[in-house]
Every structure is written in C-alpha cells, then in structure tokens.
CSV table of C-alpha atoms in Angstrom, one decimal:
chain,number,residue,atom,x,y,z
A,22,UNK,CA,124.0,61.7,74.6
A,23,UNK,CA,120.6,60.6,73.2
A,24,UNK,CA,119.3,60.2,76.8
A,25,UNK,CA,120.5,63.8,77.6
A,26,UNK,CA,118.9,65.1,74.5
A,27,UNK,CA,115.7,63.3,75.3
A,28,UNK,CA,115.7,64.8,78.9
A,29,UNK,CA,116.5,68.3,77.3
A,30,UNK,CA,113.5,67.9,75.0
A,31,UNK,CA,111.1,66.7,77.7
A,32,UNK,CA,112.1,69.4,80.1
A,33,UNK,CA,111.9,72.1,77.4
A,34,UNK,CA,108.4,71.2,76.5
A,35,UNK,CA,105.9,74.0,76.7
A,36,UNK,CA,103.0,71.7,77.7
A,37,UNK,CA,105.1,70.6,80.8
A,38,UNK,CA,105.7,74.3,81.6
A,39,UNK,CA,101.9,75.0,81.5
A,40,UNK,CA,101.1,71.9,83.7
A,41,UNK,CA,103.8,73.1,86.1
A,42,UNK,CA,102.2,76.5,86.3
A,43,UNK,CA,98.8,74.9,87.1
A,44,UNK,CA,100.4,72.7,89.7
A,45,UNK,CA,102.1,75.8,91.3
A,46,UNK,CA,98.7,77.5,91.3
A,47,UNK,CA,97.2,74.6,93.3
A,48,UNK,CA,100.2,74.6,95.6
A,49,UNK,CA,99.8,78.3,96.3
A,50,UNK,CA,96.1,77.8,97.0
A,51,UNK,CA,97.0,75.0,99.5
A,52,UNK,CA,99.7,77.3,100.9
A,53,UNK,CA,97.2,80.2,101.5
A,54,UNK,CA,95.0,77.7,103.3
A,55,UNK,CA,97.9,76.5,105.5
A,56,UNK,CA,99.0,80.1,106.1
A,57,UNK,CA,95.5,80.8,107.5
A,58,UNK,CA,95.7,77.7,109.8
A,59,UNK,CA,99.3,78.1,110.8
A,60,UNK,CA,100.3,81.7,110.3
A,61,UNK,CA,103.3,81.5,112.6
A,62,UNK,CA,104.8,78.4,111.1
A,63,UNK,CA,104.5,79.6,107.5
A,64,UNK,CA,105.2,83.2,108.4
A,65,UNK,CA,108.5,82.2,109.9
A,66,UNK,CA,109.8,81.7,106.4
A,67,UNK,CA,109.7,85.5,106.0
A,68,UNK,CA,112.1,86.0,108.9
A,69,UNK,CA,114.6,83.1,108.8
A,70,UNK,CA,116.4,81.3,106.0
A,71,UNK,CA,115.1,78.0,104.6
A,72,UNK,CA,117.7,75.9,106.4
A,73,UNK,CA,116.8,77.3,109.9
A,74,UNK,CA,113.1,77.0,109.0
A,75,UNK,CA,113.6,73.3,108.0
A,76,UNK,CA,115.4,72.6,111.3
A,77,UNK,CA,112.8,74.3,113.5
A,78,UNK,CA,109.3,74.8,112.0
A,79,UNK,CA,109.6,72.2,109.2
A,80,UNK,CA,110.3,69.4,111.6
A,81,UNK,CA,107.2,70.1,113.7
A,82,UNK,CA,104.7,69.9,110.9
A,83,UNK,CA,105.6,67.3,108.2
A,84,UNK,CA,102.7,68.1,105.9
A,85,UNK,CA,103.8,71.8,105.7
A,86,UNK,CA,107.3,70.5,105.1
A,87,UNK,CA,105.9,68.3,102.2
A,88,UNK,CA,104.1,71.4,100.8
A,89,UNK,CA,107.1,73.6,100.9
A,90,UNK,CA,109.2,70.9,99.3
A,91,UNK,CA,106.6,70.4,96.6
A,92,UNK,CA,106.5,74.1,95.8
A,93,UNK,CA,110.3,74.4,95.7
A,94,UNK,CA,110.5,71.3,93.4
A,95,UNK,CA,107.8,72.6,91.1
A,96,UNK,CA,109.3,76.1,90.8
A,97,UNK,CA,112.7,74.4,90.3
A,98,UNK,CA,111.3,72.3,87.4
A,99,UNK,CA,109.6,75.4,86.0
A,100,UNK,CA,112.9,77.3,86.2
A,101,UNK,CA,114.6,74.5,84.2
A,102,UNK,CA,111.7,74.4,81.7
A,103,UNK,CA,111.8,78.2,81.1
A,104,UNK,CA,115.6,78.2,80.8
A,105,UNK,CA,115.5,75.5,78.1
A,106,UNK,CA,112.6,77.1,76.2
A,107,UNK,CA,114.4,80.5,76.3
A,108,UNK,CA,117.7,79.0,75.2
A,109,UNK,CA,116.0,77.2,72.3
A,110,UNK,CA,114.3,80.5,71.2
A,111,UNK,CA,117.5,82.5,71.5
A,112,UNK,CA,119.4,79.8,69.6
A,113,UNK,CA,116.8,80.2,66.8
A,114,UNK,CA,117.4,84.0,66.7
A,115,UNK,CA,121.2,83.5,66.8
A,116,UNK,CA,120.9,81.3,63.7
A,117,UNK,CA,118.9,84.0,62.0
A,118,UNK,CA,121.4,86.7,62.9
A,119,UNK,CA,124.3,84.6,61.6
A,120,UNK,CA,122.6,84.1,58.3
A,121,UNK,CA,121.9,87.9,58.2
A,122,UNK,CA,118.1,87.4,58.3
A,123,UNK,CA,116.1,90.3,59.8
A,124,UNK,CA,114.9,89.7,63.4
A,125,UNK,CA,112.3,92.0,64.8
A,126,UNK,CA,113.0,93.3,68.3
A,127,UNK,CA,109.3,92.7,69.0
A,128,UNK,CA,109.9,88.9,68.6
A,129,UNK,CA,112.8,89.0,71.1
A,130,UNK,CA,110.8,90.7,73.8
A,131,UNK,CA,109.1,87.4,75.1
A,132,UNK,CA,112.6,85.9,75.5
A,133,UNK,CA,113.7,88.9,77.6
A,134,UNK,CA,110.5,88.6,79.6
A,135,UNK,CA,111.3,84.9,80.3
A,136,UNK,CA,114.9,85.8,81.2
A,137,UNK,CA,113.7,88.3,83.7
A,138,UNK,CA,111.3,85.7,85.1
A,139,UNK,CA,114.3,83.4,85.5
A,140,UNK,CA,116.3,86.2,87.3
A,141,UNK,CA,113.3,86.8,89.5
A,142,UNK,CA,113.1,83.1,90.6
A,143,UNK,CA,116.9,83.3,91.3
A,144,UNK,CA,116.2,86.4,93.5
A,145,UNK,CA,113.5,84.6,95.4
A,146,UNK,CA,115.8,81.6,95.9
A,147,UNK,CA,118.6,83.8,97.2
A,148,UNK,CA,116.1,85.5,99.6
A,149,UNK,CA,115.0,82.1,100.9
A,150,UNK,CA,118.5,80.8,101.3
A,151,UNK,CA,120.5,83.8,102.7
A,152,UNK,CA,118.1,86.3,104.3
A,153,UNK,CA,119.3,87.8,107.5
A,154,UNK,CA,116.6,89.6,109.5
A,155,UNK,CA,116.5,90.7,113.1
A,156,UNK,CA,113.8,92.6,114.9
A,157,UNK,CA,114.3,95.0,117.9
A,158,UNK,CA,111.7,96.7,120.0
A,159,UNK,CA,113.0,100.3,120.3
A,160,UNK,CA,112.7,103.2,122.7
A,161,UNK,CA,114.6,106.5,122.9
A,162,UNK,CA,118.2,105.9,124.0
A,163,UNK,CA,118.3,102.2,123.1
A,164,UNK,CA,121.5,100.8,121.6
A,165,UNK,CA,121.3,98.0,119.0
A,166,UNK,CA,124.3,95.9,118.2
A,167,UNK,CA,124.6,94.6,114.7
A,168,UNK,CA,127.1,91.9,113.4
A,169,UNK,CA,130.7,93.0,112.8
A,170,UNK,CA,130.8,95.2,115.9
A,171,UNK,CA,128.5,97.9,114.5
A,172,UNK,CA,125.8,99.5,116.6
A,173,UNK,CA,122.9,101.9,116.2
A,174,UNK,CA,121.7,104.4,118.8
A,175,UNK,CA,118.1,105.6,118.9
A,176,UNK,CA,118.3,109.4,119.4
A,177,UNK,CA,114.7,110.6,119.0
A,178,UNK,CA,111.2,109.3,118.1
A,179,UNK,CA,108.5,111.6,116.8
A,180,UNK,CA,104.9,110.5,116.3
A,181,UNK,CA,102.8,112.5,113.8
A,182,UNK,CA,99.0,112.2,113.8
A,183,UNK,CA,96.5,113.6,111.3
A,184,UNK,CA,94.2,114.6,114.2
A,185,UNK,CA,94.8,114.2,117.9
A,186,UNK,CA,91.2,113.2,118.4
A,187,UNK,CA,91.1,110.3,115.8
A,188,UNK,CA,94.7,109.4,116.5
A,189,UNK,CA,95.3,108.2,113.0
A,190,UNK,CA,99.1,107.9,112.6
A,191,UNK,CA,100.4,109.8,109.6
A,192,UNK,CA,104.1,109.0,110.1
A,193,UNK,CA,106.7,108.2,112.8
A,194,UNK,CA,110.1,109.7,112.5
A,195,UNK,CA,113.0,108.0,114.2
A,196,UNK,CA,116.4,109.6,114.4
A,197,UNK,CA,119.2,107.1,114.7
A,198,UNK,CA,123.0,107.4,115.0
A,199,UNK,CA,125.6,105.1,113.7
A,200,UNK,CA,129.4,105.8,113.7
A,201,UNK,CA,128.9,109.6,114.2
A,202,UNK,CA,126.4,109.8,111.4
A,203,UNK,CA,122.7,110.6,111.8
A,204,UNK,CA,119.9,109.0,109.8
A,205,UNK,CA,116.2,109.7,109.7
A,206,UNK,CA,114.1,106.6,109.6
A,207,UNK,CA,110.4,106.4,109.0
A,208,UNK,CA,107.7,104.1,107.6
A,209,UNK,CA,108.4,103.1,103.9
A,210,UNK,CA,111.7,105.0,104.0
A,211,UNK,CA,114.4,102.5,105.0
A,212,UNK,CA,118.0,103.5,105.4
A,213,UNK,CA,121.1,101.7,104.4
A,214,UNK,CA,123.9,101.3,107.0
A,215,UNK,CA,127.0,99.3,106.2
A,216,UNK,CA,125.4,96.8,104.0
A,217,UNK,CA,122.3,96.5,106.1
A,218,UNK,CA,118.8,97.9,105.4
A,219,UNK,CA,117.1,99.3,108.4
A,220,UNK,CA,113.3,99.4,108.3
A,221,UNK,CA,110.7,100.8,110.7
A,222,UNK,CA,107.8,98.6,111.8
A,223,UNK,CA,105.0,98.8,114.4
A,224,UNK,CA,103.3,96.1,116.3
A,225,UNK,CA,99.9,97.7,117.1
A,226,UNK,CA,98.6,100.7,115.2
A,227,UNK,CA,95.0,100.5,116.2
A,228,UNK,CA,94.2,104.0,117.4
A,229,UNK,CA,97.0,103.8,120.0
A,230,UNK,CA,100.7,104.1,120.3
A,231,UNK,CA,102.1,100.6,119.6
A,232,UNK,CA,105.5,99.1,120.0
A,233,UNK,CA,108.0,100.4,117.5
A,234,UNK,CA,110.2,97.8,115.9
A,235,UNK,CA,113.5,98.3,114.1
A,236,UNK,CA,114.0,95.6,111.4
A,237,UNK,CA,117.6,95.0,110.3
A,238,UNK,CA,117.8,93.1,107.0
A,239,UNK,CA,120.5,91.9,104.8
A,240,UNK,CA,118.9,90.4,101.6
A,241,UNK,CA,120.3,90.8,98.1
A,242,UNK,CA,117.5,88.6,96.6
A,243,UNK,CA,114.7,91.2,97.3
A,244,UNK,CA,116.3,93.9,95.1
A,245,UNK,CA,117.0,91.3,92.3
A,246,UNK,CA,113.3,90.3,92.4
A,247,UNK,CA,112.1,93.9,92.3
A,248,UNK,CA,114.3,95.0,89.4
A,249,UNK,CA,113.7,91.8,87.4
A,250,UNK,CA,109.9,92.0,88.0
A,251,UNK,CA,109.9,95.7,87.0
A,252,UNK,CA,111.7,95.1,83.7
A,253,UNK,CA,109.5,92.0,83.0
A,254,UNK,CA,106.2,94.0,83.7
A,255,UNK,CA,107.3,97.0,81.5
A,256,UNK,CA,108.2,94.7,78.6
A,257,UNK,CA,105.1,92.6,79.0
A,258,UNK,CA,102.9,95.8,79.0
A,259,UNK,CA,104.7,97.0,75.9
A,260,UNK,CA,104.4,93.6,74.2
A,261,UNK,CA,100.7,93.2,74.9
A,262,UNK,CA,99.8,96.8,74.2
A,263,UNK,CA,101.5,96.4,70.8
A,264,UNK,CA,99.9,93.0,70.2
A,265,UNK,CA,96.4,94.1,71.1
A,266,UNK,CA,96.6,97.5,69.4
A,267,UNK,CA,93.8,96.5,67.0
A,268,UNK,CA,91.8,94.8,69.7
A,269,UNK,CA,91.7,97.9,71.8
A,270,UNK,CA,89.8,99.6,69.0
A,271,UNK,CA,87.5,96.5,68.7
A,272,UNK,CA,86.7,96.6,72.4
B,23,UNK,CA,76.3,114.0,109.0
B,24,UNK,CA,78.7,113.4,106.1
B,25,UNK,CA,78.7,109.7,106.8
B,26,UNK,CA,74.9,109.5,106.9
B,27,UNK,CA,74.8,111.2,103.5
B,28,UNK,CA,77.3,108.7,102.2
B,29,UNK,CA,75.1,105.9,103.4
B,30,UNK,CA,72.0,107.5,101.8
B,31,UNK,CA,73.8,107.7,98.5
B,32,UNK,CA,74.7,103.9,98.7
B,33,UNK,CA,71.0,102.9,99.2
B,34,UNK,CA,69.9,105.4,96.5
B,35,UNK,CA,72.3,103.7,94.2
B,36,UNK,CA,70.8,100.3,95.0
B,37,UNK,CA,67.3,101.6,94.4
B,38,UNK,CA,68.3,103.1,91.1
B,39,UNK,CA,69.9,99.9,89.9
B,40,UNK,CA,66.8,97.9,91.0
B,41,UNK,CA,64.6,100.1,88.8
B,42,UNK,CA,67.1,99.8,85.9
B,43,UNK,CA,67.2,96.0,86.1
B,44,UNK,CA,63.4,95.8,86.4
B,45,UNK,CA,63.0,97.9,83.2
B,46,UNK,CA,65.7,95.7,81.5
B,47,UNK,CA,64.1,92.4,82.4
B,48,UNK,CA,60.4,93.2,82.4
B,49,UNK,CA,60.0,95.1,79.1
B,50,UNK,CA,60.4,93.0,76.0
B,51,UNK,CA,61.7,95.7,73.8
B,52,UNK,CA,62.9,98.5,76.1
B,53,UNK,CA,63.8,101.9,74.8
B,54,UNK,CA,67.6,102.0,74.6
B,55,UNK,CA,67.7,105.7,75.5
B,56,UNK,CA,65.5,105.2,78.5
B,57,UNK,CA,67.7,102.3,79.6
B,58,UNK,CA,70.8,104.3,79.2
B,59,UNK,CA,69.2,107.2,81.1
B,60,UNK,CA,68.4,104.9,84.1
B,61,UNK,CA,71.8,103.3,83.9
B,62,UNK,CA,73.4,106.7,83.7
B,63,UNK,CA,71.5,107.9,86.8
B,64,UNK,CA,72.3,104.8,88.8
B,65,UNK,CA,76.0,105.1,87.7
B,66,UNK,CA,76.1,108.7,88.7
B,67,UNK,CA,74.7,107.9,92.2
B,68,UNK,CA,77.2,105.0,92.4
B,69,UNK,CA,80.1,107.3,91.4
B,70,UNK,CA,79.1,109.9,94.0
B,71,UNK,CA,79.0,107.2,96.6
B,72,UNK,CA,82.3,105.8,95.6
B,73,UNK,CA,84.0,109.2,95.6
B,74,UNK,CA,82.6,110.4,98.9
B,75,UNK,CA,83.8,107.2,100.5
B,76,UNK,CA,87.2,108.8,100.3
B,77,UNK,CA,86.3,111.2,103.1
B,78,UNK,CA,84.7,108.5,105.3
B,79,UNK,CA,87.3,108.7,108.1
B,80,UNK,CA,87.3,112.5,108.2
B,81,UNK,CA,90.4,113.0,106.1
B,82,UNK,CA,90.8,112.1,102.4
B,83,UNK,CA,92.0,108.5,101.9
B,84,UNK,CA,91.9,107.2,98.3
B,85,UNK,CA,92.2,103.6,99.5
B,86,UNK,CA,88.7,103.8,100.9
B,87,UNK,CA,87.4,104.6,97.4
B,88,UNK,CA,89.2,101.5,96.1
B,89,UNK,CA,87.7,99.1,98.6
B,90,UNK,CA,87.0,96.1,96.5
B,91,UNK,CA,83.4,95.3,97.5
B,92,UNK,CA,82.3,98.8,96.4
B,93,UNK,CA,84.7,99.7,93.7
B,94,UNK,CA,84.5,96.4,91.8
B,95,UNK,CA,80.7,96.6,91.0
B,96,UNK,CA,81.2,100.2,89.9
B,97,UNK,CA,84.0,99.2,87.5
B,98,UNK,CA,82.1,96.2,86.2
B,99,UNK,CA,79.1,98.4,85.6
B,100,UNK,CA,81.2,100.8,83.5
B,101,UNK,CA,83.0,98.0,81.6
B,102,UNK,CA,79.7,96.2,80.9
B,103,UNK,CA,78.0,99.3,79.4
B,104,UNK,CA,81.0,100.0,77.2
B,105,UNK,CA,80.9,96.4,75.9
B,106,UNK,CA,77.1,96.4,75.4
B,107,UNK,CA,76.4,97.4,71.8
B,108,UNK,CA,72.7,96.4,71.8
B,109,UNK,CA,69.8,96.0,74.3
B,110,UNK,CA,70.3,92.2,74.1
B,111,UNK,CA,73.9,92.6,75.1
B,112,UNK,CA,72.9,94.8,78.0
B,113,UNK,CA,70.3,92.2,79.1
B,114,UNK,CA,72.9,89.5,79.3
B,115,UNK,CA,76.2,91.3,80.2
B,116,UNK,CA,75.0,93.8,82.8
B,117,UNK,CA,73.4,91.3,85.3
B,118,UNK,CA,77.0,90.3,86.4
B,119,UNK,CA,77.0,93.3,88.6
B,120,UNK,CA,73.8,92.2,90.6
B,121,UNK,CA,75.5,89.6,92.9
B,122,UNK,CA,78.4,92.0,93.6
B,123,UNK,CA,76.0,94.9,94.5
B,124,UNK,CA,73.9,92.5,96.7
B,125,UNK,CA,76.9,91.3,98.5
B,126,UNK,CA,78.1,94.8,99.1
B,127,UNK,CA,74.8,95.5,101.0
B,128,UNK,CA,75.8,93.0,103.7
B,129,UNK,CA,79.5,93.8,104.0
B,130,UNK,CA,80.7,96.5,106.5
B,131,UNK,CA,80.8,99.9,104.8
B,132,UNK,CA,83.4,101.5,107.1
B,133,UNK,CA,87.2,101.7,106.4
B,134,UNK,CA,89.6,99.7,108.6
B,135,UNK,CA,91.9,101.9,110.7
B,136,UNK,CA,94.6,102.9,108.2
B,137,UNK,CA,98.1,101.8,109.0
B,138,UNK,CA,100.8,104.5,108.6
B,139,UNK,CA,102.2,102.3,105.8
B,140,UNK,CA,99.1,103.0,103.7
B,141,UNK,CA,99.8,106.7,103.2
B,142,UNK,CA,101.7,106.2,99.9
B,143,UNK,CA,100.8,106.4,96.3
B,144,UNK,CA,102.1,102.8,95.9
B,145,UNK,CA,99.3,101.4,98.0
B,146,UNK,CA,96.7,103.4,96.0
B,147,UNK,CA,98.1,102.3,92.7
B,148,UNK,CA,98.3,98.7,93.9
B,149,UNK,CA,94.7,98.6,95.0
B,150,UNK,CA,93.5,100.4,91.8
B,151,UNK,CA,95.3,98.1,89.4
B,152,UNK,CA,94.4,95.0,91.5
B,153,UNK,CA,90.7,95.7,91.4
B,154,UNK,CA,90.8,96.6,87.7
B,155,UNK,CA,92.7,93.4,87.0
B,156,UNK,CA,90.0,91.4,89.0
B,157,UNK,CA,87.2,93.2,87.1
B,158,UNK,CA,88.8,92.2,83.7
B,159,UNK,CA,89.1,88.5,84.8
B,160,UNK,CA,85.6,88.4,86.2
B,161,UNK,CA,84.1,90.0,83.1
B,162,UNK,CA,86.1,87.5,80.9
B,163,UNK,CA,84.7,84.6,82.9
B,164,UNK,CA,81.2,86.0,82.7
B,165,UNK,CA,81.4,86.4,78.9
B,166,UNK,CA,82.6,82.8,78.7
B,167,UNK,CA,79.6,81.6,80.6
B,168,UNK,CA,77.4,83.6,78.2
B,169,UNK,CA,79.2,82.0,75.2
B,170,UNK,CA,78.9,78.5,76.7
B,171,UNK,CA,75.2,79.1,77.3
B,172,UNK,CA,75.0,80.4,73.7
B,173,UNK,CA,73.5,83.7,74.8
B,174,UNK,CA,76.0,85.8,73.0
B,175,UNK,CA,78.5,84.7,70.4
B,176,UNK,CA,80.1,87.9,69.1
B,177,UNK,CA,82.4,88.0,72.2
B,178,UNK,CA,84.5,84.9,71.5
B,179,UNK,CA,87.6,86.8,70.6
B,180,UNK,CA,87.0,89.8,72.8
B,181,UNK,CA,86.9,87.9,76.0
B,182,UNK,CA,90.4,86.5,75.4
B,183,UNK,CA,91.7,90.0,74.9
B,184,UNK,CA,89.8,91.2,78.0
B,185,UNK,CA,91.6,88.6,80.0
B,186,UNK,CA,95.0,89.4,78.5
B,187,UNK,CA,94.5,93.1,79.3
B,188,UNK,CA,93.5,92.1,82.8
B,189,UNK,CA,96.7,90.0,83.2
B,190,UNK,CA,98.9,93.0,82.2
B,191,UNK,CA,97.1,95.3,84.6
B,192,UNK,CA,97.2,92.6,87.3
B,193,UNK,CA,101.0,92.2,86.7
B,194,UNK,CA,101.4,95.9,87.1
B,195,UNK,CA,99.6,95.6,90.5
B,196,UNK,CA,101.9,92.8,91.5
B,197,UNK,CA,105.1,94.7,90.8
B,198,UNK,CA,103.8,97.9,92.6
B,199,UNK,CA,102.6,95.7,95.4
B,200,UNK,CA,106.0,94.0,95.6
B,201,UNK,CA,107.8,97.3,95.9
B,202,UNK,CA,105.3,98.6,98.5
B,203,UNK,CA,105.7,95.3,100.4
B,204,UNK,CA,109.5,95.7,100.3
B,205,UNK,CA,109.5,99.2,101.6
B,206,UNK,CA,106.9,98.5,104.3
B,207,UNK,CA,107.5,94.9,105.3
B,208,UNK,CA,111.1,94.4,104.1
B,209,UNK,CA,110.5,91.7,101.5
B,210,UNK,CA,108.6,91.8,98.1
B,211,UNK,CA,106.9,88.4,98.6
B,212,UNK,CA,105.4,87.3,102.0
B,213,UNK,CA,104.7,83.7,102.8
B,214,UNK,CA,101.2,84.6,103.9
B,215,UNK,CA,97.7,84.0,102.6
B,216,UNK,CA,97.2,87.3,100.8
B,217,UNK,CA,100.4,87.1,98.8
B,218,UNK,CA,100.0,83.4,98.0
B,219,UNK,CA,96.5,84.0,96.7
B,220,UNK,CA,97.8,86.7,94.4
B,221,UNK,CA,100.6,84.4,93.2
B,222,UNK,CA,98.1,81.7,92.6
B,223,UNK,CA,95.9,84.0,90.4
B,224,UNK,CA,99.0,85.3,88.5
B,225,UNK,CA,100.3,81.7,87.9
B,226,UNK,CA,96.9,80.6,86.8
B,227,UNK,CA,96.5,83.3,84.2
B,228,UNK,CA,100.1,82.9,83.1
B,229,UNK,CA,99.3,79.3,82.4
B,230,UNK,CA,96.1,80.3,80.6
B,231,UNK,CA,97.9,82.7,78.3
B,232,UNK,CA,100.4,80.1,77.3
B,233,UNK,CA,97.7,77.5,77.0
B,234,UNK,CA,96.5,78.9,73.6
B,235,UNK,CA,99.9,77.9,72.1
B,236,UNK,CA,99.3,74.2,72.8
B,237,UNK,CA,95.6,73.8,72.5
B,238,UNK,CA,93.0,75.5,70.2
B,239,UNK,CA,90.1,73.9,71.9
B,240,UNK,CA,87.8,76.9,72.6
B,241,UNK,CA,85.5,74.8,74.9
B,242,UNK,CA,88.4,74.0,77.3
B,243,UNK,CA,89.6,77.7,77.1
B,244,UNK,CA,86.2,78.9,78.1
B,245,UNK,CA,86.1,76.6,81.0
B,246,UNK,CA,89.5,77.8,82.1
B,247,UNK,CA,88.2,81.4,81.9
B,248,UNK,CA,85.2,80.6,84.1
B,249,UNK,CA,87.4,78.8,86.6
B,250,UNK,CA,89.8,81.7,86.7
B,251,UNK,CA,86.9,84.1,87.4
B,252,UNK,CA,85.6,81.8,90.2
B,253,UNK,CA,89.1,81.7,91.7
B,254,UNK,CA,89.4,85.5,91.7
B,255,UNK,CA,85.9,86.0,93.2
B,256,UNK,CA,86.6,83.4,95.9
B,257,UNK,CA,89.9,85.0,97.0
B,258,UNK,CA,88.6,88.6,96.8
B,259,UNK,CA,85.6,87.9,98.9
B,260,UNK,CA,87.3,85.4,101.2
B,261,UNK,CA,89.7,88.1,102.4
B,262,UNK,CA,86.7,90.5,102.8
B,263,UNK,CA,85.0,88.0,105.0
B,264,UNK,CA,88.1,87.4,107.0
B,265,UNK,CA,88.4,91.1,107.8
B,266,UNK,CA,84.7,91.4,108.7
B,267,UNK,CA,85.3,91.8,112.4
B,268,UNK,CA,88.2,94.2,112.4
B,269,UNK,CA,87.6,97.7,113.8
B,270,UNK,CA,86.5,100.2,111.3
B,271,UNK,CA,86.0,104.0,111.0
B,272,UNK,CA,83.0,105.6,109.4
C-alpha cells in the first residue's frame, strides 16, 4: 500500500510532468529531423496503424523504432502524470464542496483543460492504433470497393480554375454514387458514407492537372482530438484572458 | 507592372528603416517626434508592401500577405513600438526587427503555387495566429536578452505575460491548423517535420508556463525564454530555407 502510494506521489509530481514535457519537446525535434531524412518511413504512420508500421517500417530502421517507442513512452508517462495531478485537484475541490465551502468556477477551469488534454491524448492513441485508410487514384467511371461489400462509383469530375492562363486550381468537384445516393465531394469538404469518411486529395497541383485521389478513412480518434482540443483552447483562452486582464492594460 | 511596384515598395521600406535606425543609433538624444515620424513612414511603406503582396499572383490571396519572412518583421515592428515608452526603450527593443528584415531581402519574394486546399478561411486564420504567436515568443525572448544584459529592467513581468499571450494565440493556431489538416489531409496531426516542429514549440512553452509553479528562479526563466525564441526562429526559417527552391508565382 505504501509502495503504491509512493508511486502515486512520484507519478503525480508536477516537476516530473514538466521534465516530461521538455523530453517530449526534444523527441519531437529529433522526430522532425528524422521526418526530413526518412519522410516515407515516418510518413507511413499517417496511413497505417501502429502495429502494421512496427511490423514493416519499424523493423527496417531500429533507431526510428527506438524514437517512436521513446515518444510513446514519454507521452504515456505524461498521460499518467496529468491524470494523477487532475485527480488530486478534483479531490481537493470535492472535499470543499462536501464541506459547503465556495469554489470558484475559474479555479476549476485548469482541471477541465487538463481533462481535455487527457482526452486529446486518448484520441491520438486511438488514431494510431485503429486508423483505417485507403487511397485510390480516380477517373470518371471508376468503381471503388470498400469493406463490407460497399462500393462507390465516380460519376463526374469538374475542375474549376481561377484563370485558364495561370491554371491555379480553385476547386475540384467530384460527383460520386453509393447505394443509389449521390454525393458531391471536393477539397476540404469530405463526405460520410456508411461510417467511412471520404476525402479528396491530389498528387500534383503544380500548374497542371494532377492525379486525383480518393481517400477512404475510418478513424474515431481524429474527431475526439479535434473536439477535445477545441474545448481546451477555448477554456485556455478564457482562463488566460481573465488572468491577464490587468496585464493587458499594463502592456 | 503591379509586381514591379510591389518590389519597389519592399526596397523603399528597407531604405526607410535604414534611415530610421541610423537616426536612432547615431544621435545621442534624438527627437522622439522625429523618430516616430520616420518609424511611421517606414511602417506605412511596410504596410503597403505587405498588403499589396496579397495580389502578387494576380488574384487576391490573403496567405501571401501572411508569409512569415515578410509579415513577422512587420508585426514585430508594430509590437516593439507599442512597447517602447521612451527613446531608450526604442533604441534597445526595436533593433530586433533588423535581422528579420535583412533575412527577408535574401529570401524569395514570390508566392508558392497555391494548393486548392489553401482557399479557405482556416488556412488564413492558421497562418495569421501562428505568425502572431511566433512574434510574441520572439519578442519575449528578446526582452529577456535585454534584461539579462541589464539594458532594460522594467520589462521583467511584461515579458512573461507576452509569452503567455503568445502561447494562447499559438494554441488557437494549432487547433485551427488541426481542423484544417483534418479536412484537407484526413488527420489532425501528421507525423511530418512541420507538425512535429509545431508540437515541439507547443510542448516547450507548455512546460515553460508550468515551470513558474516549481521554480521562482528568474535567471533560469529568462534563459528558457531566450531558448524558446531561438527554437521558434530556427524552425520558422528552417522551413523557409527548405522551400527556397519550390516554384513560385510573382
């Protein structure tokens, strides 16, 4: 029991959390260097899940494997650290509530921010573990077969340019059909079909018509990350604007 | 013709700033009004140059305005003058813009061929908040250098607040960027150099903000502020240098 308590205290130490953040910073710097040297190896993490990556790319380059393991371990430890710190803080507020002492909402905001950060880490973890992503080069009339006997048919592709001389692409509209239903797909406007998100991508867009790519994605983690980060940022903005209200005037 | 005018405006801006800094450094007790006039004229030319960059490719593209090598010195110039209460402040704080303006002379002025994924308000807001965040971090780091060198002392508390504001703005840039990345590239975080550099900067400043709760040593905090600014400058200009050879318009 004492041992568990000791571990709980060590892991919930703020100093350790700060050191972990500095370590993660260094690991990301190393990662950006590796991503420049081996864009395909590291970039593969965006398209396949961690298990497949470890079995293919990870085996080929052990130092990148070591780096990814270090970053996962550090973020895992930070996750535990923030969980314990937040629990401690919430326990403190609960005690206050029980004894009917007033608790300002402003003081709870940092705890909610940390909870959202925890949720965001879970989202990233889910993305890494269970992402499904397939890419298909498309042309008019192509049929794309998705898992569970579903398929998509490319009906029409329209290229819109700002000016035919400069050939700067403004948008590309792709009309697709799935189960007698028509969908309009374009850049930055994905569509949802039977639990899959369909995105439009392009290989080359340098003043010429490039290869159009349909990206079929199933990934719950991404949405969790976006919603958690959004709440976290809004709360953080409110918290610091409130905290620095006097300092704004000073500045 | 328009592009030539834009280039003339850039070199006029450089010349105006050169006159302004000569006045600032050469005269022992320069007239504040005269200094402000020269700064104002330089800044006006700079603003015209920055705004006209938006039409560099023939159609209005706000992202060209927000190109970091040109927008960052403009922002820093504005922030420095707001912070400078006296001539002495001006003399020490404003020179931070010199290296950024000098570097911008040598970097390509054109705009990379825009991807169809850039025609969204998300990308504009992302670049806007990102550069503003960088400017706050760099200014915080510069004020720390001045405090360490004992050139100014009244900015001890201000620089911490400047960095915190920068962190909030930078976080806004990150969430906007994450959503843009999700819509355009299917995931909010890419295992690529650009995203990992942003994550490194964010984690560093998150650690810095929490650091004040465990250590009150102002010397160490100032060193962290300077190191953070170096990290931001390195990553910003490293990505500019990496893109130096890509085809550009304008």
